[in-house]
Short mmCIF file of C-alpha atoms in Angstrom, two decimals:
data_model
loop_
_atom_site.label_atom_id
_atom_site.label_comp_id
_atom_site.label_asym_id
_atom_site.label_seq_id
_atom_site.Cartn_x
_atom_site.Cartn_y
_atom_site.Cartn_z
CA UNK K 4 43.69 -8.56 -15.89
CA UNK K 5 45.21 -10.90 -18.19
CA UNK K 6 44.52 -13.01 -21.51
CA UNK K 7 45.82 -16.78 -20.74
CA UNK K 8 45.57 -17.87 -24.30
CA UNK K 9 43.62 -16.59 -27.63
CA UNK K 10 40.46 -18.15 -26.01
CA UNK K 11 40.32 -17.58 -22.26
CA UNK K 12 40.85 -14.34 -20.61
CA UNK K 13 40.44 -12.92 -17.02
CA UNK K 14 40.11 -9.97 -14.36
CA UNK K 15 39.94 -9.66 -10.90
CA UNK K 16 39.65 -6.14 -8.87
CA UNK K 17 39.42 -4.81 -5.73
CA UNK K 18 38.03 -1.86 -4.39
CA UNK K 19 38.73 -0.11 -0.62
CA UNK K 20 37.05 2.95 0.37
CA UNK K 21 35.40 4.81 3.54
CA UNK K 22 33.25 7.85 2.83
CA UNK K 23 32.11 10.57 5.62
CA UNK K 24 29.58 13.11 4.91
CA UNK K 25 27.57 15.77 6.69
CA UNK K 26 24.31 14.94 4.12
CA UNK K 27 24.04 11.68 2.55
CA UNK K 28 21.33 12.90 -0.28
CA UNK K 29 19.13 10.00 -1.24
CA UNK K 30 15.74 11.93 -1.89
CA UNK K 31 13.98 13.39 -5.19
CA UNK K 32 12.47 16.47 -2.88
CA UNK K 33 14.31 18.91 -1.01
CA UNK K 34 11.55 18.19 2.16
CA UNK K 35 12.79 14.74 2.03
CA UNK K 36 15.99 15.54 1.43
CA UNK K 37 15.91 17.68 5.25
CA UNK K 38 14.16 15.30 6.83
CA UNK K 39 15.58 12.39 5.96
CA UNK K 40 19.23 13.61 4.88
CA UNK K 41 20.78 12.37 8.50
CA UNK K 42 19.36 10.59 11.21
CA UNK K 43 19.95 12.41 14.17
CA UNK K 44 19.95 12.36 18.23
CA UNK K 45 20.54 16.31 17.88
CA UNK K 46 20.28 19.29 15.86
CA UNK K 47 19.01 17.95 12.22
CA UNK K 48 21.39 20.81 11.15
CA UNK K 49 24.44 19.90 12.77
CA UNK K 50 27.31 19.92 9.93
CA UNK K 51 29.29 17.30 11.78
CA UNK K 52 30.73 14.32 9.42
CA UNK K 53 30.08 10.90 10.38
CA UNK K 54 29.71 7.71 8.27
CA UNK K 55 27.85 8.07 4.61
CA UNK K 56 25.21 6.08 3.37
CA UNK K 57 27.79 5.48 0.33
CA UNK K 58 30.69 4.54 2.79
CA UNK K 59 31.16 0.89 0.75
CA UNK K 60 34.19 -0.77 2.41
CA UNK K 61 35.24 -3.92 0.27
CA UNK K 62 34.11 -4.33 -3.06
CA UNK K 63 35.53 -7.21 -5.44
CA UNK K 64 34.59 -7.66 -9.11
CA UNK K 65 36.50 -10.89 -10.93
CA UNK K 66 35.42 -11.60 -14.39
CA UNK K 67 36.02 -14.62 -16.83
CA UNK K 68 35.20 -15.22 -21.01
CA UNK K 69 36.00 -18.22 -22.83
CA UNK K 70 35.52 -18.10 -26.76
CA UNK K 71 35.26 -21.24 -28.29
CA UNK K 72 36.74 -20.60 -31.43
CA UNK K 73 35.24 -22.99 -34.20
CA UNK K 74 31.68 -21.96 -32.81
CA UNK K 75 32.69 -17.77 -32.19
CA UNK K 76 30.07 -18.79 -28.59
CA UNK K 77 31.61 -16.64 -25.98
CA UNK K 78 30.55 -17.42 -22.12
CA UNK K 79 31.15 -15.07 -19.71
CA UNK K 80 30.88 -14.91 -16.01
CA UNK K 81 30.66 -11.89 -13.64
CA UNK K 82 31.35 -12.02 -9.82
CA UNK K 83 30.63 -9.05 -7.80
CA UNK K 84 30.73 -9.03 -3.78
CA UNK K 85 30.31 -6.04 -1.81
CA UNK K 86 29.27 -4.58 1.79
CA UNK K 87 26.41 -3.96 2.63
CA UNK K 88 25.08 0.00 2.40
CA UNK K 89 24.98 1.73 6.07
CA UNK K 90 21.77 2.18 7.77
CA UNK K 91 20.36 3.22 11.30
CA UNK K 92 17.40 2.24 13.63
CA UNK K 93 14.69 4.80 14.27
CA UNK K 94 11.93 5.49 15.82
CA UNK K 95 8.70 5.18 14.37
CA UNK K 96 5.76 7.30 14.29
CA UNK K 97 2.54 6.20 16.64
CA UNK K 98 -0.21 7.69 18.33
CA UNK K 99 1.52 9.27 20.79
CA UNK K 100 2.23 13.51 21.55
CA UNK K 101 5.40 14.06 19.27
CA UNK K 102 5.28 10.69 18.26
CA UNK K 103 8.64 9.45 16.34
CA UNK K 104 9.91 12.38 17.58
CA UNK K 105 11.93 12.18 20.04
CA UNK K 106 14.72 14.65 19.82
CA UNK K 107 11.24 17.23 19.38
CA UNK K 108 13.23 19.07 16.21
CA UNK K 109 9.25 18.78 14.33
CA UNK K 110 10.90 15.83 12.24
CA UNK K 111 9.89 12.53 12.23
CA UNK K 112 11.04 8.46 11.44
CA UNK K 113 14.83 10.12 11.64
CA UNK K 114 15.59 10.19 15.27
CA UNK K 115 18.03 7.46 16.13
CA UNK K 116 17.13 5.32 19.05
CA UNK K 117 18.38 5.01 22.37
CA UNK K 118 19.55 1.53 22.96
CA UNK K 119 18.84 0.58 26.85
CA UNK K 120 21.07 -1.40 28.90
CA UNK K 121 18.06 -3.28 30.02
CA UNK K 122 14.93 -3.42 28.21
CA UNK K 123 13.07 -4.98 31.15
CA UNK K 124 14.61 -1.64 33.07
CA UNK K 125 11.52 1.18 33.21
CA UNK K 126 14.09 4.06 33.58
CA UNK K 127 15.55 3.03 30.44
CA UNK K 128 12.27 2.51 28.09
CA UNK K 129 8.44 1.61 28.85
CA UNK K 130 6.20 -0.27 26.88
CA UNK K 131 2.55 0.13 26.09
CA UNK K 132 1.20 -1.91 29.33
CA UNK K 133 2.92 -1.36 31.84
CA UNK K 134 1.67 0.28 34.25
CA UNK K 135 -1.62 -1.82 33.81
CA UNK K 136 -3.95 -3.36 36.47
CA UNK K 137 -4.88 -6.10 33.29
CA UNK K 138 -2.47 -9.51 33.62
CA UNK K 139 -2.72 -9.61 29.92
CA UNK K 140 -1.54 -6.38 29.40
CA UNK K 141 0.88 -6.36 31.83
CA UNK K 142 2.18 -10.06 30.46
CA UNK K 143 1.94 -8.52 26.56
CA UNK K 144 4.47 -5.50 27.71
CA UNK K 145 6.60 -7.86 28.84
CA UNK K 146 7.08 -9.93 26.03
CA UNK K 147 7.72 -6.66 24.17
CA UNK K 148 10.42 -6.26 26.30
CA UNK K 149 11.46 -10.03 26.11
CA UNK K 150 11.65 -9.27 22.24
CA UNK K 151 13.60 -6.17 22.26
CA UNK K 152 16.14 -7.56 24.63
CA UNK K 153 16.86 -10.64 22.28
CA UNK K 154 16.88 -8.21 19.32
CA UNK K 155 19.54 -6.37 20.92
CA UNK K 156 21.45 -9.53 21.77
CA UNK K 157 21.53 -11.04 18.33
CA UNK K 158 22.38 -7.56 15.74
CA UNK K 159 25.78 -6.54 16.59
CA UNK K 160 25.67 -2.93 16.00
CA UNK K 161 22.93 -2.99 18.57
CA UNK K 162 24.53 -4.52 21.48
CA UNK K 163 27.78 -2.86 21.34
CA UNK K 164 25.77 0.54 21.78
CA UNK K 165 23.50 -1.11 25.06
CA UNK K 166 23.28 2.37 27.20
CA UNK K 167 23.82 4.80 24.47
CA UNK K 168 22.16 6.71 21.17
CA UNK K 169 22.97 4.76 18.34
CA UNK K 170 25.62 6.69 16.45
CA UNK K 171 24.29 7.28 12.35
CA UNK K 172 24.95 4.67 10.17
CA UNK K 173 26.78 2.51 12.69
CA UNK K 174 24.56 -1.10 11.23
CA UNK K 175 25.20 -2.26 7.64
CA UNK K 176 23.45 -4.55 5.69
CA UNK K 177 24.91 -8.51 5.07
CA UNK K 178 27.73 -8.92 2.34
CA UNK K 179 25.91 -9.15 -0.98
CA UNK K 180 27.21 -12.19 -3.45
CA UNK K 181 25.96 -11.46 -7.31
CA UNK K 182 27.06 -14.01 -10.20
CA UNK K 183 25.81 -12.98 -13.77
CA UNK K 184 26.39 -15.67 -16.80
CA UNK K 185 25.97 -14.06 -20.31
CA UNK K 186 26.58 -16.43 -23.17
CA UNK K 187 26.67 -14.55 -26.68
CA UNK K 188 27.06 -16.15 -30.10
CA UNK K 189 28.40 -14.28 -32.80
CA UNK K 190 26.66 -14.55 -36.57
CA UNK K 191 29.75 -15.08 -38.80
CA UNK K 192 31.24 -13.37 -40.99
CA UNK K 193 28.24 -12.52 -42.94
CA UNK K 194 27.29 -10.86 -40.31
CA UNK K 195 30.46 -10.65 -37.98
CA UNK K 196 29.27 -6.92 -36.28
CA UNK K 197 26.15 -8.44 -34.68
CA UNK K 198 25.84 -10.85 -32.18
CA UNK K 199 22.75 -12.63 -30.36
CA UNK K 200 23.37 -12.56 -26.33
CA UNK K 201 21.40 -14.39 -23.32
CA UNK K 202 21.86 -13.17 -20.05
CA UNK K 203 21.34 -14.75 -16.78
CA UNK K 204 21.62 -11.89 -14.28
CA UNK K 205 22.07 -13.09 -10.37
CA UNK K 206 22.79 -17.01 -11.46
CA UNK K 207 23.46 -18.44 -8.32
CA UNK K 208 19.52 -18.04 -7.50
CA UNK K 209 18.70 -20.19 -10.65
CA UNK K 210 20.37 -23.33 -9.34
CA UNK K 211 19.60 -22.46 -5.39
CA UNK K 212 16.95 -20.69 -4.39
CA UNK K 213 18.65 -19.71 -1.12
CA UNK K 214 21.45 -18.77 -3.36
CA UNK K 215 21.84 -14.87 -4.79
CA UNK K 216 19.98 -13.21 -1.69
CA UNK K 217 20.29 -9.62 -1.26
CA UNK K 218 18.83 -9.18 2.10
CA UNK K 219 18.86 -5.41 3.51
CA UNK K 220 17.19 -3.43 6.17
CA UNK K 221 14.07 -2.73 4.14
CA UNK K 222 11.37 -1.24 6.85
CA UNK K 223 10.78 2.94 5.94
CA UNK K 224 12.93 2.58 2.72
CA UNK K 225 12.07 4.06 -0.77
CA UNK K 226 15.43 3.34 -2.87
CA UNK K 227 16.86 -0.29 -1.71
CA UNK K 228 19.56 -0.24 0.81
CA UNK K 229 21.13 3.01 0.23
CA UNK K 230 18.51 4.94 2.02
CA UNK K 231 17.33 2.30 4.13
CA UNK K 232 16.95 3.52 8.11
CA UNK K 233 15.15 1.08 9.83
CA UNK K 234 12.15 1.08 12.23
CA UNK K 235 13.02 -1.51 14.94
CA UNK K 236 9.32 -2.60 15.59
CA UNK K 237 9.69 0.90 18.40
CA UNK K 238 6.31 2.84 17.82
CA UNK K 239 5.38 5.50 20.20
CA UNK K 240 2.01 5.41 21.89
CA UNK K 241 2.44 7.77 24.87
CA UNK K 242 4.53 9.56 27.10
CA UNK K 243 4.90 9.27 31.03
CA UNK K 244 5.22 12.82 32.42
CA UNK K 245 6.24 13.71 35.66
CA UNK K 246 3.34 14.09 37.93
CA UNK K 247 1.17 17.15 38.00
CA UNK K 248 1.82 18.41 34.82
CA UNK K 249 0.86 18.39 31.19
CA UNK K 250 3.88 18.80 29.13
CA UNK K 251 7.71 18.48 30.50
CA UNK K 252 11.51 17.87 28.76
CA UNK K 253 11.10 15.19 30.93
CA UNK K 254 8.53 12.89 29.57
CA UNK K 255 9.32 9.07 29.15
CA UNK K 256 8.48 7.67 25.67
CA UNK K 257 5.89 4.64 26.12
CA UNK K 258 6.13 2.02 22.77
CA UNK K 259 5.46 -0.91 21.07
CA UNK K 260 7.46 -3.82 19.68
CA UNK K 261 6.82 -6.23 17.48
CA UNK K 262 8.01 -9.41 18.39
CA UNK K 263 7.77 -10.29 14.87
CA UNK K 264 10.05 -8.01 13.69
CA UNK K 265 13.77 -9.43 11.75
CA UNK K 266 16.40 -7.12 11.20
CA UNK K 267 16.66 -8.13 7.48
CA UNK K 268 14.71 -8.76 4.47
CA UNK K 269 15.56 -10.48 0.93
CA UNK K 270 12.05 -10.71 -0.88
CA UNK K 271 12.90 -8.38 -3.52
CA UNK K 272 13.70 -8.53 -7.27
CA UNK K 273 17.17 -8.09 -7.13
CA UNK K 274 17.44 -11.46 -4.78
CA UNK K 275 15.89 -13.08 -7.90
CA UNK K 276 17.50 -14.79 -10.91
CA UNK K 277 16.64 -12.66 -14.18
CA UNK K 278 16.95 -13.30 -18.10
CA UNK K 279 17.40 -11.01 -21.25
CA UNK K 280 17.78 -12.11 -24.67
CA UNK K 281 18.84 -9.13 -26.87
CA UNK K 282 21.12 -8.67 -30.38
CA UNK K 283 24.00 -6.58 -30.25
CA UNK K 284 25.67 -5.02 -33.50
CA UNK K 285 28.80 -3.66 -33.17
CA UNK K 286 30.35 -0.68 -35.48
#
């Protein structure tokens, strides 16, 4: 931090950190709070610490006001990057037995998904269509698979798992960019305690509109990327069971995917430009 003359002063900051919990406590309820407190391959009360929903790497903040002095205007400008929150993929609830389910713990939509080696591979997951005597159907289950493969390809956190349960909160959201401008003009000496401001919040996305996005993993989430866990187009519409019986540890998830599903979204308010005009009096 440092003043470079009477008119012009500066900060810049940086912030490290890596946070591990058992709980990462995002809810209002404590039902929500157990169900959706970890996602899990296991026991949903496991005590183990892995990566927190808070676990915020990098986070810089440099700041900048210039008064001009025969006018007492004061513009200021705010910069703040920062990673992206932690999130996970998860199964989603269908129509199937147990559906979104999968580790069968009586919780669902916080069971983290198995990413196959092979999509197109039935041992490693089936989709709805398979096993179907109809071309179409059989053609539609494998353009699910088609889709899911390419997902896999292009999300990193994805394909570095290929053959494995995702481990929690191993995806985070894109680097978020913010730039606020706030110019403030103070009344005089008359009135030299109050001052008239105008804030631009998110700037960047008033002169671009591509500018200023804040995309995050939005699918299942209630409280922006924090508690995002994301449903990767998977729903469950069946089960394969061995033959000859009715209900086995051994039944085969069938699903869906949605070919039209992206990893990211940035149609929120925050992704926005906003303005406030307010007074300020100072004592």
């Amino acid at each position: 931090q440092k003043a470079f003359t009477t008119s012009f002063e500066g900060s810049v900051a940086y912030t490290y950190q890596h946070a591990v919990d058992v709980t990462s406590t995002t809810s209002s309820t404590a039902g929500s709070n157990y169900r959706y407190q970890r996602d899990v391959s296991g026991d949903i009360n496991d005590k183990s610490v892995s990566t927190s929903k808070y676990d915020q790497p990098n986070r810089i903040i440099a700041t900048g006001t210039y008064r001009f002095p025969k006018t007492l205007t004061d513009i200021s400008v705010v910069y703040t990057g920062n990673s992206g929150a932690p999130f996970d993929y998860v199964y989603g609830i269908g129509s199937g037995t147990g559906s979104g389910d999968a580790n069968a713990d009586g919780q669902s939509q916080n069971d983290l998904i198995y990413v196959p080696k092979n999509a197109h591979d039935q041992s490693e997951i089936l989709f709805t269509g398979y096993n179907s005597t109809n071309p179409q159907a059989v053609a539609a289950a494998n353009a699910m698979a088609d889709g899911f493969e390419n997902l896999i390809n292009r999300v990193d956190c994805l394909k570095s798992q290929r053959g494995t349960i995702m481990k929690r909160n191993s995806c985070r959201n894109p680097w978020v960019n913010e730039v606020d401008l706030t110019v403030a003009q103070n009344l005089g000496w008359r009135f030299n305690n109050l001052q008239v401001r105008f804030d631009i919040i998110n700037f960047g996305n008033l002169l671009n509109k591509d500018w200023g996005k804040q995309a995050f993993s939005d699918q299942g989430a209630t409280c922006g990327q924090i508690c995002s866990a994301t449903l990767p187009g998977l729903t469950q519409t069946g089960n394969k069971l061995p033959a000859g019986v009715t209900n086995s540890p051994l039944a085969q998830g069938i699903y869906t995917f949605d070919t039209k599903f992206t990893p990211f979204n940035s149609n929120f308010a925050a992704s926005n430009y906003r303005m406030q005009a307010s007074v300020r009096y100072s004592f």
